[in-house]
PDB file of C-alpha atoms in Angstrom:
ATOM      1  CA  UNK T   1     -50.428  -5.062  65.004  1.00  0.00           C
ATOM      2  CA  UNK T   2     -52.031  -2.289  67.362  1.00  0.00           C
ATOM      3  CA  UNK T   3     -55.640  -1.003  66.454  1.00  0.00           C
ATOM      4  CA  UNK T   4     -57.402   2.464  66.705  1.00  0.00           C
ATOM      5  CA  UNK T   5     -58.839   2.575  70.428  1.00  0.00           C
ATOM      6  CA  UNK T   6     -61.630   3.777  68.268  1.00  0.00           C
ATOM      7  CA  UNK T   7     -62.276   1.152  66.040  1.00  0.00           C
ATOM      8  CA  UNK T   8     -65.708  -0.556  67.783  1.00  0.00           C
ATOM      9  CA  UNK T   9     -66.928   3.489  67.425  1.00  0.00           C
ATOM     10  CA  UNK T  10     -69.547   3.707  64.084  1.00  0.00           C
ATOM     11  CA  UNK T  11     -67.484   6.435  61.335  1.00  0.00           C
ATOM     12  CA  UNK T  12     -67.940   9.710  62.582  1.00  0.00           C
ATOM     13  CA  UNK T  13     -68.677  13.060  60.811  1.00  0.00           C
ATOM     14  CA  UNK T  14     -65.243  15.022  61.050  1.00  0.00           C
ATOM     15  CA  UNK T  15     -66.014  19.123  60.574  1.00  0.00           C
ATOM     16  CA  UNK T  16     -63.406  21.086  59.497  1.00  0.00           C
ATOM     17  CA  UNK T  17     -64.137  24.856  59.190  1.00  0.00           C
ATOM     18  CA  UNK T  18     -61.506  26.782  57.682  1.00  0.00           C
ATOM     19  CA  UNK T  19     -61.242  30.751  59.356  1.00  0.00           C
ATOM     20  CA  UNK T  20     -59.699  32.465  55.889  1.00  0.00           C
ATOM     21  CA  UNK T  21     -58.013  35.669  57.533  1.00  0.00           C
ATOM     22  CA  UNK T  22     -55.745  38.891  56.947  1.00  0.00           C
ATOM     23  CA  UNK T  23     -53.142  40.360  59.079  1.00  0.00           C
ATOM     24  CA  UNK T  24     -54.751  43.170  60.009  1.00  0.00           C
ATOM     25  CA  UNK T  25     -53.775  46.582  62.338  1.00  0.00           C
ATOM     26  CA  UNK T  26     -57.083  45.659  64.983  1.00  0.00           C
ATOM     27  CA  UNK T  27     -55.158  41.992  65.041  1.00  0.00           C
ATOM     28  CA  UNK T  28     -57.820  39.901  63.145  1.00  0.00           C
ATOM     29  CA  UNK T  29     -56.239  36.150  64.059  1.00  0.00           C
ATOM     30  CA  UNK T  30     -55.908  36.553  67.335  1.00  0.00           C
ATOM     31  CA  UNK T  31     -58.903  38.468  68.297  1.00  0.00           C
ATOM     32  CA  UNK T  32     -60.744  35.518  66.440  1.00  0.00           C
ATOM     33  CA  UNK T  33     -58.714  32.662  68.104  1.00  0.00           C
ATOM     34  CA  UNK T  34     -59.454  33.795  71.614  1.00  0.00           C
ATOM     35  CA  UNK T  35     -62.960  33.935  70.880  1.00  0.00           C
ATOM     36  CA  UNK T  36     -62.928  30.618  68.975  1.00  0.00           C
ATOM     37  CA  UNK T  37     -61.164  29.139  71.868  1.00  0.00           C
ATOM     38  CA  UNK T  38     -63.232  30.445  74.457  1.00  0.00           C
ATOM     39  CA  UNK T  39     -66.734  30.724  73.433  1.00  0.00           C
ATOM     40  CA  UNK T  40     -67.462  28.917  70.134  1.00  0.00           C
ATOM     41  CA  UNK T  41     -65.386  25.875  71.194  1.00  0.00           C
ATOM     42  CA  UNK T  42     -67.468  25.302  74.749  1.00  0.00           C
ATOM     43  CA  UNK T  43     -70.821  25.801  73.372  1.00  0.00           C
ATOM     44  CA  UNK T  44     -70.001  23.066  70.045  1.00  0.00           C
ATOM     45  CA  UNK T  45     -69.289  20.706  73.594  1.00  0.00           C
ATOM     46  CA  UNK T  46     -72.291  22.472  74.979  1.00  0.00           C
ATOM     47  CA  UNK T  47     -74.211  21.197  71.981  1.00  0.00           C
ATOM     48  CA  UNK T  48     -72.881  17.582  71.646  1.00  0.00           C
ATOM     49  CA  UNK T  49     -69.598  18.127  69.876  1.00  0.00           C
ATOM     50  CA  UNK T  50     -66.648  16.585  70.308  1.00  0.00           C
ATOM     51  CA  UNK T  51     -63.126  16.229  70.654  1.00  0.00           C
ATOM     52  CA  UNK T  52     -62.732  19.808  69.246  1.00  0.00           C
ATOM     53  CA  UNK T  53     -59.312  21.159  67.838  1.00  0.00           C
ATOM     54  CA  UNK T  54     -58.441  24.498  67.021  1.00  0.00           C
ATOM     55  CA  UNK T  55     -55.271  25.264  64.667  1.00  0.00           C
ATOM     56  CA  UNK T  56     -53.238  28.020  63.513  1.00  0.00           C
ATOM     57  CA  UNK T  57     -51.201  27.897  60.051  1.00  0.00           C
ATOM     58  CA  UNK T  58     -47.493  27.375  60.697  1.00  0.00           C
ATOM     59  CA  UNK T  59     -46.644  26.427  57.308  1.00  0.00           C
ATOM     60  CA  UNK T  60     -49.157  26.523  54.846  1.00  0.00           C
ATOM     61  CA  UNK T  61     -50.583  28.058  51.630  1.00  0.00           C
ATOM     62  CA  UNK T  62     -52.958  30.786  52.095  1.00  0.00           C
ATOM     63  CA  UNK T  63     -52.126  31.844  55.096  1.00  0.00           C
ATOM     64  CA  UNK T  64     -52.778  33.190  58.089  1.00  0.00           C
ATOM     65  CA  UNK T  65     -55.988  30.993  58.694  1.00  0.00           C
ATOM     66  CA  UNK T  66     -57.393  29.041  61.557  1.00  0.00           C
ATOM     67  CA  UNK T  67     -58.384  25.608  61.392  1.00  0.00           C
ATOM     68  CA  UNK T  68     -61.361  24.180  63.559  1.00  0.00           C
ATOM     69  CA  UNK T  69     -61.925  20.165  63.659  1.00  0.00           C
ATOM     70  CA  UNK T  70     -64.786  18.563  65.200  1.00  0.00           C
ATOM     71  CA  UNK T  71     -66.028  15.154  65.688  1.00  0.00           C
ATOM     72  CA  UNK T  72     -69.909  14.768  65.087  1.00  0.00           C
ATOM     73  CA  UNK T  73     -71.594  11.477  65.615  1.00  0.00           C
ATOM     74  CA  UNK T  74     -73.480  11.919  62.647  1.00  0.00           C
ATOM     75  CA  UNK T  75     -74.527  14.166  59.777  1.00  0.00           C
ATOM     76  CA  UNK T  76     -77.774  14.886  61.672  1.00  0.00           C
ATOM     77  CA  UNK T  77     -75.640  15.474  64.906  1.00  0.00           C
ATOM     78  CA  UNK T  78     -73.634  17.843  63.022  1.00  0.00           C
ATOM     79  CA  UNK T  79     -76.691  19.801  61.643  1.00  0.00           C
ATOM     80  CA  UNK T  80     -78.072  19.702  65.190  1.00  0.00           C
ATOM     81  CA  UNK T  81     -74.932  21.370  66.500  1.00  0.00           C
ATOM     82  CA  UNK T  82     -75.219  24.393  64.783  1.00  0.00           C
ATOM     83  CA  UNK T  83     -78.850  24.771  65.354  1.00  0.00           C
ATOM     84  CA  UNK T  84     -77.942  24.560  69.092  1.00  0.00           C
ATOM     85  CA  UNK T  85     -75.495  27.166  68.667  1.00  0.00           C
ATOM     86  CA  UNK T  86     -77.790  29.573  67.111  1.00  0.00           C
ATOM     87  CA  UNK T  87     -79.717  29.498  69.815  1.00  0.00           C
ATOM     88  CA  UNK T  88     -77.024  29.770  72.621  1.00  0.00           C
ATOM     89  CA  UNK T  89     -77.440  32.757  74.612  1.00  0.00           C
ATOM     90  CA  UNK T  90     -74.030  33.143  75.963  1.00  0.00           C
ATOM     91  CA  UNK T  91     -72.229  32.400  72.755  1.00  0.00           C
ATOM     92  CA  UNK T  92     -74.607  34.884  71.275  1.00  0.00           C
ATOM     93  CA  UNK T  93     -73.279  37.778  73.728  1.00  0.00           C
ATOM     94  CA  UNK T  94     -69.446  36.924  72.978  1.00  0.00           C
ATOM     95  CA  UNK T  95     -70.096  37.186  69.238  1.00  0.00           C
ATOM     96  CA  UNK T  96     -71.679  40.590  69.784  1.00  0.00           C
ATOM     97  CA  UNK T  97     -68.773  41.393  72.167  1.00  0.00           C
ATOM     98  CA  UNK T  98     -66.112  40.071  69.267  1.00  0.00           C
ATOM     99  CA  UNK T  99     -67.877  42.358  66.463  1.00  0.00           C
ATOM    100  CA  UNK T 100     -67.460  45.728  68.734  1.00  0.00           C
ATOM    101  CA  UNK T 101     -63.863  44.377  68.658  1.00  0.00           C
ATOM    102  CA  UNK T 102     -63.493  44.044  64.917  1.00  0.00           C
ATOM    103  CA  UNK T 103     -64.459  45.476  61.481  1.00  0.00           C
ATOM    104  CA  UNK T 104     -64.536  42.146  60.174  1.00  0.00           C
ATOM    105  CA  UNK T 105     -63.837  38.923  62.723  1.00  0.00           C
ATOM    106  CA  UNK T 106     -62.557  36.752  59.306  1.00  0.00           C
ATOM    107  CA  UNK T 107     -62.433  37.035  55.524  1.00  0.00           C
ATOM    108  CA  UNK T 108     -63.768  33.956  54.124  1.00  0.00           C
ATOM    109  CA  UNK T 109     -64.766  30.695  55.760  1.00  0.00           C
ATOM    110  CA  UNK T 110     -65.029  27.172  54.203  1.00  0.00           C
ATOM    111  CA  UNK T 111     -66.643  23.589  55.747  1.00  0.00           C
ATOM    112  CA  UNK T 112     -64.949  20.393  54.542  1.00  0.00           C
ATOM    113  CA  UNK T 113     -66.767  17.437  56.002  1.00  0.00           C
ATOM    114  CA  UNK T 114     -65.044  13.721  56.290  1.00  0.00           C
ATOM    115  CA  UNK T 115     -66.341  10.542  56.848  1.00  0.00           C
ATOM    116  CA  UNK T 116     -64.109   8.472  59.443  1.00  0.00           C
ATOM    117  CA  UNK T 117     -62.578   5.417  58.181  1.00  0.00           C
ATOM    118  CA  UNK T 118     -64.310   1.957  59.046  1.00  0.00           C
ATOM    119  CA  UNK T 119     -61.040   0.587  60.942  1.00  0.00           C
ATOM    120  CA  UNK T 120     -59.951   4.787  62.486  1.00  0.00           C
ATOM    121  CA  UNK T 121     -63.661   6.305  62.662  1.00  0.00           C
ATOM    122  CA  UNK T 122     -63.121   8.979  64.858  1.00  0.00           C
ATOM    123  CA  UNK T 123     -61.082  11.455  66.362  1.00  0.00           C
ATOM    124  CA  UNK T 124     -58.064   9.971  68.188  1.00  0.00           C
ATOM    125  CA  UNK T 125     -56.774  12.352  71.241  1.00  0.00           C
ATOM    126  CA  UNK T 126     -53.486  12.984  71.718  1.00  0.00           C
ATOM    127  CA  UNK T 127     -52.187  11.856  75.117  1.00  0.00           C
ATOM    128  CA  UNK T 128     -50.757  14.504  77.765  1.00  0.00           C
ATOM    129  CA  UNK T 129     -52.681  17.760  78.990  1.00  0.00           C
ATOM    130  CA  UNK T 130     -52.880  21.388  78.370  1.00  0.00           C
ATOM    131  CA  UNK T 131     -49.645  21.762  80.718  1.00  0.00           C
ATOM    132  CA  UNK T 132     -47.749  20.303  77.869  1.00  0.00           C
ATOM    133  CA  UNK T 133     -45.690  21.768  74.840  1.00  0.00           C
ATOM    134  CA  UNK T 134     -47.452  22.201  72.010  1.00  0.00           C
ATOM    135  CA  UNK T 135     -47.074  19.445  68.986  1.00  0.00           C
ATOM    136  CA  UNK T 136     -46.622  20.447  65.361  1.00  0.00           C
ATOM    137  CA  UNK T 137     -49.794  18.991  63.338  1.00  0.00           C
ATOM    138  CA  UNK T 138     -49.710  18.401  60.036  1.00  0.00           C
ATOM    139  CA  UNK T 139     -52.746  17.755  57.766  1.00  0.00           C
ATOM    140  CA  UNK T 140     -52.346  16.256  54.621  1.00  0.00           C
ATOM    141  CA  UNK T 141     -54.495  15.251  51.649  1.00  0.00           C
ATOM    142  CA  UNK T 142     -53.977  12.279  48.891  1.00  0.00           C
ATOM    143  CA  UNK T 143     -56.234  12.925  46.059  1.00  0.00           C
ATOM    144  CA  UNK T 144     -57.311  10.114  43.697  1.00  0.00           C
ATOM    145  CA  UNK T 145     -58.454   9.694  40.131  1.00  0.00           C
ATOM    146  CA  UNK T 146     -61.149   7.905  40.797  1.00  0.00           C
ATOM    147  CA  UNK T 147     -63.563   6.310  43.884  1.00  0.00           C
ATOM    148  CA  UNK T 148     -62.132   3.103  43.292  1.00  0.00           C
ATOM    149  CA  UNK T 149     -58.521   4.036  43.851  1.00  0.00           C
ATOM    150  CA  UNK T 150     -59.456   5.668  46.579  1.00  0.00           C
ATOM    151  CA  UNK T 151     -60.930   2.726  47.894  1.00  0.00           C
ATOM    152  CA  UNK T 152     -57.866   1.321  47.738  1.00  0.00           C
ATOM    153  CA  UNK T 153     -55.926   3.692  49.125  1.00  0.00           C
ATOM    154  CA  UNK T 154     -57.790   3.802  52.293  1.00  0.00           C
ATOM    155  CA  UNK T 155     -57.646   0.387  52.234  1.00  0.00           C
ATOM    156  CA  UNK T 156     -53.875   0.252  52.536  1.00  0.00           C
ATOM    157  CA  UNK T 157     -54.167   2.483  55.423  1.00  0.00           C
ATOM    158  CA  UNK T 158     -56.636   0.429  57.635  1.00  0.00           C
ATOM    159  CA  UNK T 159     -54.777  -3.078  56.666  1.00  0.00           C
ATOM    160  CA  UNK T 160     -51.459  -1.730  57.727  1.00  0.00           C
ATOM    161  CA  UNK T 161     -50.406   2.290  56.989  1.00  0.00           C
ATOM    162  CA  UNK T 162     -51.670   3.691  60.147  1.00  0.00           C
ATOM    163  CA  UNK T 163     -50.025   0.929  62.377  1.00  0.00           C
ATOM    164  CA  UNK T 164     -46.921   1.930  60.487  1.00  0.00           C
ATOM    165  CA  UNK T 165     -47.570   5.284  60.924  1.00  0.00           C
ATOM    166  CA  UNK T 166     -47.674   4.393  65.012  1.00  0.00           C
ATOM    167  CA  UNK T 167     -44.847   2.293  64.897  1.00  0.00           C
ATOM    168  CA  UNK T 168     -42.541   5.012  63.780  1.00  0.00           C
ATOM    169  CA  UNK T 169     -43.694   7.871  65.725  1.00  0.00           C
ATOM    170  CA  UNK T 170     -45.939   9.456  63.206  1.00  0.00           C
ATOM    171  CA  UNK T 171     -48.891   9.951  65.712  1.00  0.00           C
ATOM    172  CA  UNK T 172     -52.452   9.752  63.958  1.00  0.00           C
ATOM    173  CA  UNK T 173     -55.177  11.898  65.297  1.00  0.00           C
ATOM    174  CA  UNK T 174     -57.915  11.396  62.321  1.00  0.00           C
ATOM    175  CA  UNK T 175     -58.633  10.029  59.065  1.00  0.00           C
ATOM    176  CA  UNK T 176     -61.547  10.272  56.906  1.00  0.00           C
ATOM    177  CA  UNK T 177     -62.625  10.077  53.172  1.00  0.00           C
ATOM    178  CA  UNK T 178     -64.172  13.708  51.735  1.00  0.00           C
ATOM    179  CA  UNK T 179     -67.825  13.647  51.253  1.00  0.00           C
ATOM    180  CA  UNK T 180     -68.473  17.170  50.910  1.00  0.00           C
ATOM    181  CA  UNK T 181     -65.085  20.040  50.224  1.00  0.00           C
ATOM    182  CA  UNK T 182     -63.103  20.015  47.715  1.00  0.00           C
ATOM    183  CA  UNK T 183     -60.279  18.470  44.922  1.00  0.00           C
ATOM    184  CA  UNK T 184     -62.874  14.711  45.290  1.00  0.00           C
ATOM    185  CA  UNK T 185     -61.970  12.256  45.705  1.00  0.00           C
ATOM    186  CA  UNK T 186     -59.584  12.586  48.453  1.00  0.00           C
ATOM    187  CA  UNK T 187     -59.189  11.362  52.149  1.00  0.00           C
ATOM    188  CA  UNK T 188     -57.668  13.829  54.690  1.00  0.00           C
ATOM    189  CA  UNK T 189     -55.839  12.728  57.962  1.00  0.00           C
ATOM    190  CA  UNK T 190     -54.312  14.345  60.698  1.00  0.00           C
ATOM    191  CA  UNK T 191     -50.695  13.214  62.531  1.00  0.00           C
ATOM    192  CA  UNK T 192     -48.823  14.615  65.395  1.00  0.00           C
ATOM    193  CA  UNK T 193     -45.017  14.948  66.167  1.00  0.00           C
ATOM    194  CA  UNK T 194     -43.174  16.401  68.592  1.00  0.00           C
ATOM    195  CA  UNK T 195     -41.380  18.841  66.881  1.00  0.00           C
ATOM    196  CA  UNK T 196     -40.165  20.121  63.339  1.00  0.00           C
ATOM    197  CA  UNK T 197     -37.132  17.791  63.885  1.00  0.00           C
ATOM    198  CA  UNK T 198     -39.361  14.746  64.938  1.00  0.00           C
ATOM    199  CA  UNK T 199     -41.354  15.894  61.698  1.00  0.00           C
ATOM    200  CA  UNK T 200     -38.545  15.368  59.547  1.00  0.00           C
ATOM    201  CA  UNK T 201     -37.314  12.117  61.885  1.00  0.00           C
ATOM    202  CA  UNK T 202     -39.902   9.847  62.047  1.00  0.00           C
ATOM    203  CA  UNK T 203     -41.170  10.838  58.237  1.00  0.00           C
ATOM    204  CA  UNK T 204     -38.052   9.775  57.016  1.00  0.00           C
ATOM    205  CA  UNK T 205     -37.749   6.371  59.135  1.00  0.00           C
ATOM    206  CA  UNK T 206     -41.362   5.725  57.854  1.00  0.00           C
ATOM    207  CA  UNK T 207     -40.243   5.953  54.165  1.00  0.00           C
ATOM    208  CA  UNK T 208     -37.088   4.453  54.047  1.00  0.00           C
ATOM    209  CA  UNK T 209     -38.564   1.344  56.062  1.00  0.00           C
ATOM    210  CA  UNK T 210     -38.525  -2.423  54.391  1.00  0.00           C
ATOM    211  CA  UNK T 211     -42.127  -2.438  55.646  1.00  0.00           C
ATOM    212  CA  UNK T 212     -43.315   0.487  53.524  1.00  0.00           C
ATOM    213  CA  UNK T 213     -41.299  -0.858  50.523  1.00  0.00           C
ATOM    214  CA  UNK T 214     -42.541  -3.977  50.832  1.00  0.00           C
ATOM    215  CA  UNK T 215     -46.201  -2.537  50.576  1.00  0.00           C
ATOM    216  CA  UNK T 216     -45.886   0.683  48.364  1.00  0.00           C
ATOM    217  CA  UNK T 217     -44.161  -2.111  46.000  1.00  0.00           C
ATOM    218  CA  UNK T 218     -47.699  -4.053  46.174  1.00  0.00           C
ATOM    219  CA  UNK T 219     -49.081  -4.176  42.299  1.00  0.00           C
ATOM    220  CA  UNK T 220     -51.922  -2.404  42.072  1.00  0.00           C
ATOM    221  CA  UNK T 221     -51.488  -0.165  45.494  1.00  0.00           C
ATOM    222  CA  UNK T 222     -48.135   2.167  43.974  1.00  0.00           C
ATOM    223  CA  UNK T 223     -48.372   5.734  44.615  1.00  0.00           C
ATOM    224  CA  UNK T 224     -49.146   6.280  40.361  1.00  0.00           C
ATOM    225  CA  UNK T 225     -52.132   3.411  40.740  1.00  0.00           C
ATOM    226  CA  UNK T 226     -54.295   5.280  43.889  1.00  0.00           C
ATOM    227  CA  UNK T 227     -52.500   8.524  44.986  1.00  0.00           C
ATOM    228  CA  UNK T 228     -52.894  11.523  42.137  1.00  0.00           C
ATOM    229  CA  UNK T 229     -51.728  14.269  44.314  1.00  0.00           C
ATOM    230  CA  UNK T 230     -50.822  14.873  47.488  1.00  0.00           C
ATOM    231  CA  UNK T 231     -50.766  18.461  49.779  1.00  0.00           C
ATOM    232  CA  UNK T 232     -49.481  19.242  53.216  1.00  0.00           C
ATOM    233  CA  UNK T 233     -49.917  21.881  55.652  1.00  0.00           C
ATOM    234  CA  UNK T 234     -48.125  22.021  59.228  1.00  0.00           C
ATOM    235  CA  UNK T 235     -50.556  23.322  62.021  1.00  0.00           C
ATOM    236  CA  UNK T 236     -49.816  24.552  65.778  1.00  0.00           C
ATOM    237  CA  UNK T 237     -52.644  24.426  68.031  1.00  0.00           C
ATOM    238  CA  UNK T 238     -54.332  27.115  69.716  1.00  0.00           C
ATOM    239  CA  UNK T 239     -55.460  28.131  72.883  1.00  0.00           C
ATOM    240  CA  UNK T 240     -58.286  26.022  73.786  1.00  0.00           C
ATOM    241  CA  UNK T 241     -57.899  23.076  71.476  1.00  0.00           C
ATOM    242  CA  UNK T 242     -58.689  19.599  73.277  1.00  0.00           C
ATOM    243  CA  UNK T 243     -55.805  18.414  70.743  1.00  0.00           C
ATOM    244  CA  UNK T 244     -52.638  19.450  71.372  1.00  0.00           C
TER     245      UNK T 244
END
């Protein structure tokens, strides 16, 4: 079966930082996506960050919001990041420029951090450049009751899920287990399609496959035995994102 081009990589620290926003008359989320895209996003590469994605909610809860992901090599990298961009010059000059702009450039923001998996530990790029038409993204978390069936939920991911997942054109971009956010324990992970219609396509060929069955029918691994909940939210990417 194929394996993550990732998988000799140690687990890397996965950032996301939620943007909670408002539609607003001096046009809030897009006033803070441009400058996300073109100053915040260069100076987290600037400071050792990397690949760096930057989504808008397409169909979500709580929207409008924007969605940054970044890959950190480690917590310390991550802490190092945003040290670095304190003390970035130009990115300090945009964010002055961006509050002359705006009353306020977001609402709310919240930092969920992920640990890659052992056998997917890092951020996987979607092929193609910016010249091509966006994907749809959708993020989706499975909660757990417990750390051990969690454990062996990711577990059914890295011993066959994810090459499913690739086999039937559900694209994965990330996967990681929660170690600081919310609704623990969880893992979050990231897949790309095409389209809405590929969405809806590829999902169901995944689910109705005799591979699936065959392992969602594994005592001990059901949905009811490691899986408690589980949330999506559809994502378009933004100007700037390295994943699109």
């Amino acid at each position: 079966m194929m394996q993550s081009s990732t998988a000799a990589k140690s687990p890397a620290i996965l950032e996301m930082r939620y943007f909670r926003l408002r539609n607003t008359m001096d046009n809030q989320r897009g006033r803070l996506a441009e400058h996300l895209g073109k100053s915040v996003l260069p100076a987290m590469r600037r400071a050792g960050a990397g690949p760096i994605g930057l989504f808008s909610s397409l169909i979500a809860p709580d929207a409008p919001f924007l969605l940054m992901v970044a890959e950190h090599a480690s917590l310390a990298a991550f802490e190092q990041c945003w040290q670095k961009l304190g003390a970035d010059g130009e990115l300090k000059t945009a964010v002055e420029a961006l509050y002359k702009q705006v009353q306020l450039p977001y609402q709310r923001m919240e930092v969920h951090l992920l640990r890659g998996f052992r056998k997917f530990p890092a951020i996987e790029t979607p092929p193609g450049g910016a010249d091509r038409a966006p994907r749809v993204f959708e993020l989706r978390t499975y909660e757990s009751n417990t750390p051990e069936s969690l454990a062996k939920k990711i577990g059914m991911f890295e011993d066959g899920e994810i090459d499913l997942f690739r086999k039937f054109g559900l694209l994965p971009v990330f996967f990681g287990e929660m170690i600081a956010g919310g609704k623990m324990p969880n893992l979050t992970y990231m897949v790309a399609f095409d389209d809405l219609a590929a969405r809806e396509a590829n999902w169901r060929a995944f689910a109705t496959s005799p591979e699936w069955k065959k392992m969602a029918a594994t005592p001990g691994l059901s949905d009811g035995e490691v899986v408690s909940n589980i949330s999506s939210t559809l994502l378009s990417p933004a100007a700037g994102s390295m994943i699109r």
